[in-house]
Amino acid sequence: MIESTASLDRAAILARLRTLLPADQVETSEAVLKEASVDRFKKYQSVNGIFDAPTPAAIAYATSAEEVSAVLQFANEHLVNIVPRTGRTGTEGGLETSVADTIVLDCSKMDRIIGIDPENMQATVQAGVPLQVLEDQLREQGLTTGHSPQSKPLAQYGGLVATRSIGQFSTLYGAIEDMVTGLEAVFPDGGIQKIKDVPRRSAGPDIRHIVIGNEGALCVVTEVTIKLFKYMPDNNSFHGALVDDMRTGVAILREVVTNGFSPSVARLYSPDDANQHFSHFSKNQCVVVFVAEGPRGIVKATGDEIDRVLAQHRHERVDPQLIEDWFDNLNWGQDKIDAEKAAMLSNQQLGYTTEVSANWSEVANLYDAVMERIRHEYPHYADLPMLGGHSSHSYQTGTNMYFVYDYRIDCAVEEEIAKYHVPLNAIIVEEALRHGGSMVHHHGIGKYRTPWTTAEHGTAYPMLAALKEAFDPNGIMNKGTIFPVDGAIPAAAQHPDTTFTGPAGLRG
Ligand SMILES: Cc1cc2nc3c(=O)[nH]c(=O)nc-3n(C[C@H](O)[C@H](O)[C@H](O)COP(=O)(O)OP(=O)(O)OC[C@H]3O[C@@H](n4cnc5c(N)ncnc54)[C@H](O)[C@@H]3O)c2cc1C
């Protein structure tokens, strides 16, 4: 916990907040505030009623950029910590309130679709529009955003942009940074700044990228303009195959993608991970999945290339209907979140993930190195019900690796993160950095990967730090997120080896 730097006490913060927003937009019920002090990083603790982060002073519900501006100006003047939020699906502690008397600034009531513009193939939405709501409206018009993270039913545009999110169809449509053409954001000094949408420009550095991925640590996203695509689901073709090992699977993904084809989905599952999803056909083998989308001719050509590449490797084909059925049930709405909570309580078992990326030449080595280290170094390896990984987003130069690990809690609820998640996450992050990759592919740094922010950016870190100094000089924005701050992470959640500094600091 970090002591509050606010120049006002909690009562005075609330009194001032109530002069800025209508009474029904300031939430102070203790139970609701406790829930607002964490995100899914502490999903097991919170489902057991344990909240060890400081309880925020209030949740402020903004309904306009002007209200966001008023709250930020007030907080900036009196050094009150702000945690912006929208859909609340964050997984990395970005929503955790590490400072006493924080204001959680909730933008979910800013939920207006401002316009859908089929001629210019873009839509403009407020930050609180859920992706699913926009997508449903677009599909009625034969359009799509192409954005489909698994959290689509719940995630909202502010968070989608703030975390640099990515969807399941990224190999064709790209990630959020490829989709945003313009946006509006509010900075701690209260300035409402709009980046106009244009197809492209060469007018200095691309300032969209100061906002995209800022995780609420620089500014609040209030409006977003995104690209649209034609929606042609009738043309989709689904492809699946079983292959012997991860190296073969990586080679197949690489060949299809680098030969100039853009299947919307290109995935590879390790045997253990595959058993979670495809146990009815995976036979303890690796599973490769492709989906081709778009105009009929492109789908046909992409399917032909997938067939050609698969034919060069030992494989067994999977019935395409099984792959299609799997996709239809992949997303997570409130129903699955509730079922997960019930399961956590009934059998004390939960799953976690750490997603990283690396170039093609290193990704299989990275996968092997992580498995090897966990097997030999992690004292509770034998007790893990599941350890595996998948690649789900491929690029011309490399791919991601999404490590998944389940564990059964056999310790005090408060000790679970330190015993399981922290050491496993640390090994994965260290190996990603050691293999020249990124320690975080799409969930954001949040608060629990900040011990490696400087190693991630290396000699470029001063550029990142300068953004914080320039846009949030008083340090009121989501303290402890992205930028490491002493005390933001409880000591028990710090891995002893977080002094890792990249390749020079390698062990053995
Ligand atoms: C079941 C599940 C599946 C997921 N699948 C994916 C996936 O496929 N791909 C993927 O990329 N991610 C995935 N995620 C992670 C997460 O859902 C996404 O990162 C999503 O973009 C977060 O959006 P949100 O609206 O829920 O943001 P929140 O959880 O509310 O916030 C997340 C972060 O963004 C900041 N933030 C929120 N709103 C704003 C704003 N208006 N301005 C500035 N900062 C803001 C917060 O402070 C926090 O740091 C998944 C999560 C879950 C629980």
XYZ file of C-alpha atoms and ligand atoms in Angstrom:
561
model
C 0.000 0.000 0.000
C 1.118 3.560 -0.714
C 0.208 6.314 1.719
C -2.153 8.870 0.254
C -0.489 12.068 -0.902
C -3.843 13.859 -1.019
C -3.984 17.251 0.611
C -7.564 16.517 1.727
C -8.897 13.829 4.023
C -11.492 11.301 2.866
C -14.454 13.331 4.074
C -13.232 16.444 2.279
C -12.574 14.464 -0.937
C -16.162 13.193 -0.860
C -17.583 16.624 -0.097
C -15.737 18.144 -3.067
C -16.650 15.246 -5.361
C -20.318 15.825 -4.580
C -20.014 19.412 -5.780
C -18.633 18.169 -9.102
C -21.083 15.331 -9.849
C -24.758 14.674 -9.066
C -25.241 12.665 -5.847
C -26.282 9.498 -7.679
C -22.960 9.483 -9.551
C -20.874 9.183 -6.369
C -20.899 5.665 -4.878
C -19.653 5.185 -1.322
C -21.186 1.911 -0.145
C -18.455 -0.056 1.646
C -19.233 -3.381 -0.068
C -19.160 -1.846 -3.549
C -15.954 0.058 -2.773
C -14.231 -3.129 -1.622
C -15.126 -4.865 -4.893
C -13.716 -1.826 -6.711
C -10.330 -2.147 -4.969
C -9.246 -5.160 -7.060
C -9.542 -6.748 -10.471
C -9.294 -10.338 -11.682
C -5.659 -10.595 -10.624
C -7.083 -11.230 -7.149
C -10.120 -13.172 -8.314
C -9.661 -15.987 -5.799
C -9.123 -13.692 -2.812
C -12.102 -11.513 -3.685
C -14.438 -14.450 -4.211
C -13.462 -15.475 -0.673
C -14.269 -11.990 0.646
C -10.636 -10.970 1.239
C -9.734 -7.456 0.098
C -6.243 -6.370 1.128
C -5.841 -3.285 -1.084
C -6.824 0.112 0.384
C -10.557 0.740 0.009
C -11.125 3.648 -2.396
C -12.801 6.844 -1.172
C -15.504 6.688 -3.855
C -16.488 5.518 -7.290
C -17.209 8.557 -9.462
C -19.470 7.750 -12.424
C -18.777 10.231 -15.242
C -21.345 10.786 -17.978
C -19.315 13.166 -20.182
C -15.762 14.232 -20.992
C -16.488 17.462 -19.123
C -17.267 15.530 -15.944
C -14.094 13.464 -16.396
C -12.211 16.745 -16.795
C -13.697 18.242 -13.615
C -12.820 15.166 -11.532
C -9.280 14.990 -12.926
C -8.620 18.705 -12.343
C -9.792 18.363 -8.761
C -7.700 15.223 -8.188
C -4.647 16.831 -9.773
C -4.936 19.918 -7.618
C -5.252 17.871 -4.409
C -3.026 14.896 -5.358
C -5.798 12.298 -5.163
C -5.015 9.009 -6.924
C -7.322 8.151 -9.846
C -8.068 4.661 -11.207
C -10.085 4.873 -14.449
C -12.230 1.874 -15.374
C -14.853 0.689 -17.859
C -15.736 -3.021 -18.351
C -13.757 -4.298 -15.305
C -12.377 -7.381 -17.066
C -8.735 -6.347 -16.462
C -6.520 -9.188 -15.274
C -3.186 -7.646 -14.235
C -3.994 -5.436 -11.247
C -4.565 -2.309 -13.356
C -7.798 -1.673 -11.456
C -6.274 -2.337 -8.044
C -6.313 0.734 -5.813
C -2.793 0.786 -4.378
C -3.156 4.234 -2.745
C -5.430 5.100 0.172
C -8.424 7.341 -0.649
C -8.305 6.698 -4.414
C -11.166 7.856 -6.633
C -12.221 5.107 -9.056
C -13.353 7.031 -12.147
C -15.909 4.840 -13.891
C -16.699 5.673 -17.538
C -19.168 2.844 -18.164
C -22.132 5.253 -18.237
C -20.575 6.993 -21.243
C -22.176 4.347 -23.431
C -23.433 6.200 -26.509
C -22.628 5.025 -30.024
C -21.969 8.444 -31.516
C -22.082 7.394 -35.146
C -21.692 4.556 -37.623
C -20.320 5.772 -40.952
C -20.484 2.992 -43.572
C -19.116 5.210 -46.360
C -15.885 6.004 -44.521
C -15.956 2.569 -42.848
C -15.651 3.785 -39.278
C -17.673 4.150 -36.077
C -17.281 6.556 -33.185
C -18.210 5.483 -29.657
C -17.947 6.760 -26.117
C -15.540 4.918 -23.802
C -18.259 2.950 -22.017
C -19.727 1.263 -25.096
C -19.340 -2.507 -24.721
C -17.711 -4.072 -27.762
C -20.528 -6.619 -27.996
C -23.181 -3.871 -28.210
C -21.413 -2.103 -31.073
C -20.639 -5.372 -32.833
C -24.298 -6.504 -32.654
C -25.473 -3.259 -34.262
C -22.796 -3.401 -36.939
C -23.572 -6.975 -37.935
C -27.185 -5.991 -38.654
C -25.683 -3.684 -41.305
C -23.278 -6.297 -42.688
C -20.302 -4.707 -40.934
C -17.874 -5.729 -38.187
C -15.119 -4.164 -36.098
C -13.065 -7.330 -36.593
C -12.215 -7.040 -32.875
C -13.071 -10.118 -30.859
C -11.208 -10.561 -27.584
C -12.574 -13.388 -25.478
C -13.901 -10.706 -23.110
C -16.043 -9.199 -25.922
C -19.360 -9.549 -24.058
C -18.040 -7.428 -21.156
C -15.071 -5.270 -22.203
C -15.749 -1.639 -23.167
C -13.938 0.697 -25.522
C -12.058 2.721 -22.883
C -10.426 -0.403 -21.457
C -9.975 -2.039 -24.853
C -7.919 0.944 -25.999
C -6.186 1.533 -22.654
C -4.839 -2.050 -22.491
C -3.810 -2.432 -26.177
C -6.227 -5.342 -26.434
C -6.273 -7.897 -29.223
C -8.994 -10.179 -30.555
C -9.178 -13.734 -31.826
C -9.262 -12.621 -35.474
C -6.155 -10.452 -35.194
C -4.127 -12.117 -37.927
C -6.545 -10.613 -40.464
C -7.917 -7.481 -38.770
C -4.997 -6.544 -36.499
C -5.105 -5.489 -32.850
C -6.744 -2.407 -31.359
C -3.782 -0.196 -32.340
C -4.422 -1.100 -35.993
C -8.113 -0.240 -35.636
C -8.191 3.130 -33.845
C -8.247 6.004 -36.349
C -8.974 8.800 -33.876
C -9.794 9.347 -30.216
C -10.496 11.771 -27.398
C -8.720 11.684 -24.045
C -8.723 13.804 -20.910
C -5.461 14.550 -19.108
C -4.833 15.276 -15.406
C -4.800 19.045 -15.977
C -8.387 18.700 -17.217
C -7.509 19.239 -20.881
C -9.879 17.442 -23.268
C -7.785 16.543 -26.308
C -9.089 15.095 -29.544
C -6.938 13.313 -32.109
C -8.789 13.626 -35.418
C -9.411 10.554 -37.524
C -7.630 10.444 -40.878
C -6.711 7.461 -43.078
C -3.003 8.152 -42.484
C -0.683 11.082 -41.931
C 2.967 12.063 -41.767
C 2.575 14.945 -39.339
C 5.106 14.047 -36.680
C 5.070 11.045 -34.343
C 1.793 9.142 -34.098
C 0.319 10.572 -30.891
C -2.491 7.998 -30.782
C 0.110 5.716 -29.246
C 0.499 7.933 -26.183
C -3.101 7.086 -25.327
C -3.418 3.535 -26.667
C -2.007 1.237 -23.986
C -1.696 3.900 -21.274
C -3.678 1.675 -18.814
C -5.099 4.743 -17.089
C -1.611 5.827 -16.030
C -1.481 8.938 -18.255
C -5.016 9.948 -19.217
C -8.652 8.863 -19.471
C -9.986 7.691 -22.845
C -13.432 9.196 -23.420
C -14.149 8.583 -27.127
C -12.802 6.310 -29.839
C -13.149 6.131 -33.632
C -12.428 2.722 -35.101
C -12.286 1.144 -38.555
C -15.034 -1.100 -39.868
C -14.894 -4.077 -42.200
C -17.432 -5.980 -44.301
C -18.913 -8.922 -42.401
C -19.109 -12.051 -44.547
C -19.547 -14.991 -42.157
C -21.094 -17.259 -44.811
C -17.705 -17.517 -46.485
C -15.793 -18.592 -43.349
C -13.812 -21.790 -43.564
C -12.507 -23.670 -40.512
C -9.421 -25.882 -40.430
C -7.922 -28.066 -37.708
C -5.063 -30.538 -37.500
C -3.205 -32.598 -34.914
C 0.588 -32.357 -35.070
C 3.363 -34.023 -33.083
C 5.006 -31.112 -31.313
C 5.126 -27.354 -30.783
C 8.053 -26.815 -33.173
C 6.096 -28.372 -36.035
C 3.079 -26.255 -35.145
C 5.132 -23.055 -35.025
C 6.648 -23.908 -38.425
C 3.143 -24.348 -39.894
C 1.891 -21.025 -38.510
C 5.019 -19.240 -39.706
C 4.844 -20.629 -43.197
C 1.195 -19.733 -43.791
C 1.545 -16.229 -42.379
C 4.885 -15.293 -43.926
C 3.847 -16.627 -47.339
C 1.499 -13.631 -47.499
C -1.773 -15.173 -46.282
C -3.901 -13.682 -43.533
C -6.186 -16.288 -42.016
C -8.235 -14.452 -39.347
C -7.230 -17.126 -36.833
C -3.926 -18.992 -36.677
C -3.508 -20.929 -33.439
C -1.378 -23.683 -31.959
C -2.082 -25.482 -28.663
C 0.312 -27.575 -26.579
C -1.061 -31.042 -25.708
C -2.050 -30.092 -22.139
C -3.678 -26.860 -23.189
C -5.399 -28.657 -26.088
C -6.869 -31.160 -23.644
C -8.682 -28.299 -21.923
C -10.381 -27.238 -25.144
C -10.409 -30.228 -27.473
C -10.237 -33.318 -25.260
C -12.833 -35.030 -27.496
C -10.336 -35.187 -30.366
C -6.869 -33.929 -29.384
C -5.417 -37.337 -28.398
C -2.654 -35.701 -26.330
C -1.235 -34.070 -29.434
C -0.702 -30.413 -30.373
C -3.669 -28.822 -32.133
C -3.365 -26.317 -34.991
C -6.423 -24.189 -35.801
C -7.021 -21.833 -38.721
C -10.036 -19.788 -39.796
C -10.158 -18.030 -43.168
C -12.540 -15.077 -43.585
C -13.451 -12.454 -46.142
C -14.373 -12.499 -49.832
C -14.924 -16.006 -51.228
C -11.832 -15.998 -53.467
C -9.547 -14.956 -50.614
C -11.035 -17.612 -48.308
C -10.488 -20.255 -51.003
C -6.876 -19.199 -51.636
C -6.126 -19.094 -47.908
C -7.667 -22.542 -47.395
C -5.599 -23.932 -50.271
C -2.413 -22.560 -48.731
C -3.281 -24.037 -45.316
C -3.809 -27.425 -47.019
C -0.517 -27.088 -48.938
C 1.498 -26.220 -45.810
C -0.119 -28.930 -43.687
C 0.654 -31.492 -46.390
C 4.356 -30.827 -45.873
C 4.194 -31.878 -42.217
C 3.012 -35.050 -40.526
C -0.504 -34.298 -39.336
C -4.025 -35.646 -38.875
C -6.959 -33.515 -40.014
C -9.776 -32.555 -37.631
C -13.426 -32.288 -38.691
C -13.902 -28.517 -39.455
C -17.313 -28.625 -37.737
C -15.568 -29.361 -34.416
C -13.456 -26.225 -34.826
C -16.498 -24.107 -35.753
C -18.442 -25.412 -32.729
C -15.520 -24.585 -30.463
C -15.387 -20.984 -31.702
C -19.089 -20.535 -31.088
C -18.534 -21.079 -27.352
C -15.209 -19.395 -26.763
C -16.206 -15.968 -25.413
C -16.662 -15.151 -21.744
C -19.774 -13.310 -20.574
C -21.035 -12.858 -17.022
C -22.387 -16.425 -17.047
C -18.896 -17.912 -17.403
C -17.436 -15.503 -14.830
C -20.140 -16.611 -12.363
C -19.520 -20.290 -13.141
C -15.781 -19.763 -12.587
C -16.498 -18.174 -9.182
C -18.675 -21.097 -8.159
C -16.015 -23.577 -9.282
C -13.266 -21.711 -7.412
C -15.281 -21.883 -4.214
C -16.300 -25.497 -4.587
C -12.958 -27.075 -5.562
C -10.307 -24.408 -4.776
C -8.886 -24.788 -8.270
C -8.188 -21.888 -10.569
C -6.414 -21.048 -13.784
C -4.053 -18.195 -14.541
C -2.242 -17.007 -17.637
C 0.869 -15.085 -18.671
C 1.039 -13.981 -22.306
C 4.324 -12.991 -23.920
C 5.720 -12.752 -27.454
C 8.906 -13.577 -29.354
C 10.297 -13.699 -32.864
C 9.759 -16.860 -34.933
C 13.322 -18.076 -34.361
C 12.910 -17.960 -30.567
C 9.333 -18.838 -29.765
C 9.708 -22.632 -29.595
C 12.934 -22.220 -27.592
C 11.069 -19.898 -25.242
C 8.283 -22.433 -24.791
C 10.772 -25.227 -24.037
C 12.806 -23.047 -21.662
C 9.732 -22.091 -19.636
C 8.573 -25.698 -19.353
C 12.056 -26.823 -18.381
C 12.507 -24.176 -15.708
C 9.085 -24.713 -14.169
C 9.697 -28.462 -14.109
C 13.070 -28.096 -12.375
C 12.790 -24.926 -10.317
C 9.204 -24.625 -9.217
C 8.803 -26.625 -5.993
C 5.083 -27.275 -6.517
C 5.370 -28.394 -10.158
C 4.132 -31.910 -9.426
C 0.942 -30.489 -7.882
C -0.074 -28.384 -10.916
C -3.181 -29.939 -12.497
C -2.335 -28.257 -15.814
C 0.594 -26.428 -17.428
C 0.743 -25.590 -21.122
C 0.421 -22.826 -23.643
C -0.810 -21.676 -26.998
C 0.056 -19.262 -29.761
C -2.996 -17.260 -30.770
C -1.755 -14.126 -32.575
C 0.794 -14.342 -35.366
C 2.719 -11.658 -37.244
C 5.204 -11.433 -40.098
C 8.093 -11.549 -37.617
C 6.863 -13.803 -34.826
C 4.007 -14.852 -32.597
C 2.728 -14.767 -29.030
C 2.859 -17.524 -26.444
C 0.005 -17.605 -23.955
C 1.097 -19.759 -21.037
C -1.728 -21.271 -18.993
C -1.404 -22.899 -15.597
C -3.944 -24.268 -13.154
C -3.398 -24.860 -9.493
C -5.329 -26.241 -6.567
C -5.172 -24.017 -3.482
C -3.756 -25.909 -0.538
C -2.679 -22.900 1.513
C -4.274 -19.883 3.202
C -6.260 -17.819 0.719
C -3.932 -14.824 1.278
C -0.867 -16.919 0.354
C -2.169 -18.223 -2.980
C -0.748 -15.499 -5.248
C 2.721 -15.624 -3.710
C 2.857 -19.431 -3.743
C 1.570 -20.044 -7.251
C 1.050 -17.124 -9.577
C 4.050 -14.959 -8.724
C 6.843 -17.540 -9.210
C 5.288 -19.051 -12.358
C 4.657 -15.628 -13.862
C 8.236 -14.577 -13.010
C 9.785 -17.545 -14.827
C 7.688 -16.888 -17.949
C 8.460 -13.166 -17.956
C 12.181 -13.703 -17.406
C 12.388 -16.271 -20.202
C 10.478 -14.011 -22.593
C 12.977 -11.230 -21.933
C 15.927 -13.630 -22.139
C 14.733 -14.770 -25.572
C 14.563 -11.176 -26.775
C 10.759 -11.072 -26.657
C 8.195 -8.987 -24.812
C 7.092 -9.848 -21.280
C 3.500 -8.859 -22.080
C 1.671 -9.453 -25.335
C -1.835 -8.102 -24.665
C -3.107 -7.972 -21.082
C -1.106 -4.883 -20.156
C 1.545 -4.465 -17.455
C -0.982 -3.633 -14.740
C 0.681 -3.550 -11.318
C 2.154 -7.048 -11.103
C 4.556 -6.943 -14.042
C 5.964 -3.486 -13.145
C 9.104 -5.043 -11.602
C 10.141 -5.778 -15.207
C 8.989 -2.571 -16.951
C 12.533 -1.188 -17.114
C 13.973 -4.497 -18.378
C 11.216 -4.666 -21.013
C 12.082 -1.256 -22.434
C 15.854 -1.255 -21.831
C 17.590 1.853 -23.121
C 14.233 3.164 -24.400
C 12.769 3.326 -20.875
C 13.548 7.070 -20.496
C 11.166 7.736 -23.413
C 8.379 5.972 -21.531
C 9.241 7.652 -18.226
C 9.216 11.048 -19.964
C 5.576 10.508 -20.956
C 4.633 10.081 -17.289
C 6.553 13.208 -16.325
C 5.012 15.222 -19.170
C 1.385 14.150 -18.916
C 1.016 13.257 -15.242
C 3.660 15.337 -13.445
C 1.885 14.998 -10.080
C 1.654 11.220 -10.409
C -2.100 10.982 -9.751
C -2.951 8.554 -12.551
C -3.286 4.928 -11.449
C -0.173 4.895 -9.315
C 1.818 1.680 -9.592
C 0.460 0.765 -13.033
C 3.064 0.445 -15.847
C 5.542 2.602 -13.905
C 7.148 0.845 -10.909
C 6.510 2.507 -7.545
C 7.699 1.245 -4.165
C 4.850 -0.139 -2.113
C 2.366 -0.565 -4.980
C 2.713 -4.351 -4.818
C 2.499 -6.170 -1.491
C 5.885 -7.640 -0.531
C 4.372 -11.153 -0.553
C 3.558 -10.783 -4.242
C 7.117 -9.764 -5.193
C 9.211 -12.586 -6.569
C 12.680 -12.703 -4.973
C 14.288 -12.574 -8.419
C 12.602 -9.470 -9.746
C 15.963 -7.738 -9.918
C 16.222 -9.408 -13.361
C 17.551 -6.860 -15.826
C 17.410 -8.628 -19.156
C 20.053 -10.702 -20.912
C 22.947 -9.170 -18.968
C 21.372 -10.289 -15.716
C 20.834 -13.880 -16.789
C 21.295 -16.664 -14.413
C 23.277 -19.683 -15.415
C -12.405 -13.864 -19.607
C -11.452 -12.809 -20.131
C -10.984 -12.907 -21.418
C -10.099 -11.944 -21.912
N -9.700 -12.045 -23.208
C -8.893 -11.104 -23.722
C -8.498 -11.171 -25.091
O -8.879 -12.084 -25.831
N -7.706 -10.182 -25.556
C -7.288 -9.156 -24.761
O -6.571 -8.276 -25.258
N -7.619 -9.088 -23.472
C -8.422 -10.018 -22.934
N -8.791 -9.931 -21.619
C -8.287 -8.841 -20.787
C -9.269 -7.621 -20.755
O -10.578 -8.011 -20.901
C -9.008 -6.684 -21.855
O -7.716 -6.186 -21.662
C -9.997 -5.511 -22.000
O -9.505 -4.702 -23.020
C -10.189 -4.645 -20.776
O -11.311 -3.789 -21.027
P -12.261 -3.326 -19.846
O -13.260 -2.379 -20.419
O -12.799 -4.463 -19.116
O -11.222 -2.507 -18.943
P -11.063 -2.448 -17.364
O -10.892 -3.799 -16.793
O -12.124 -1.592 -16.777
O -9.666 -1.671 -17.245
C -8.473 -2.279 -17.680
C -7.327 -1.248 -17.600
O -7.595 -0.142 -18.445
C -7.710 1.086 -17.698
N -8.879 1.803 -18.226
C -10.158 1.353 -18.310
N -10.939 2.293 -18.875
C -10.138 3.352 -19.140
C -10.358 4.628 -19.724
N -11.562 5.020 -20.139
N -9.295 5.455 -19.864
C -8.058 5.090 -19.436
N -7.800 3.901 -18.865
C -8.823 3.042 -18.733
C -7.893 0.647 -16.250
O -7.391 1.617 -15.349
C -7.119 -0.663 -16.203
O -5.751 -0.392 -16.026
C -9.665 -10.881 -21.083
C -10.150 -10.802 -19.782
C -11.036 -11.737 -19.297
C -11.535 -11.605 -17.893
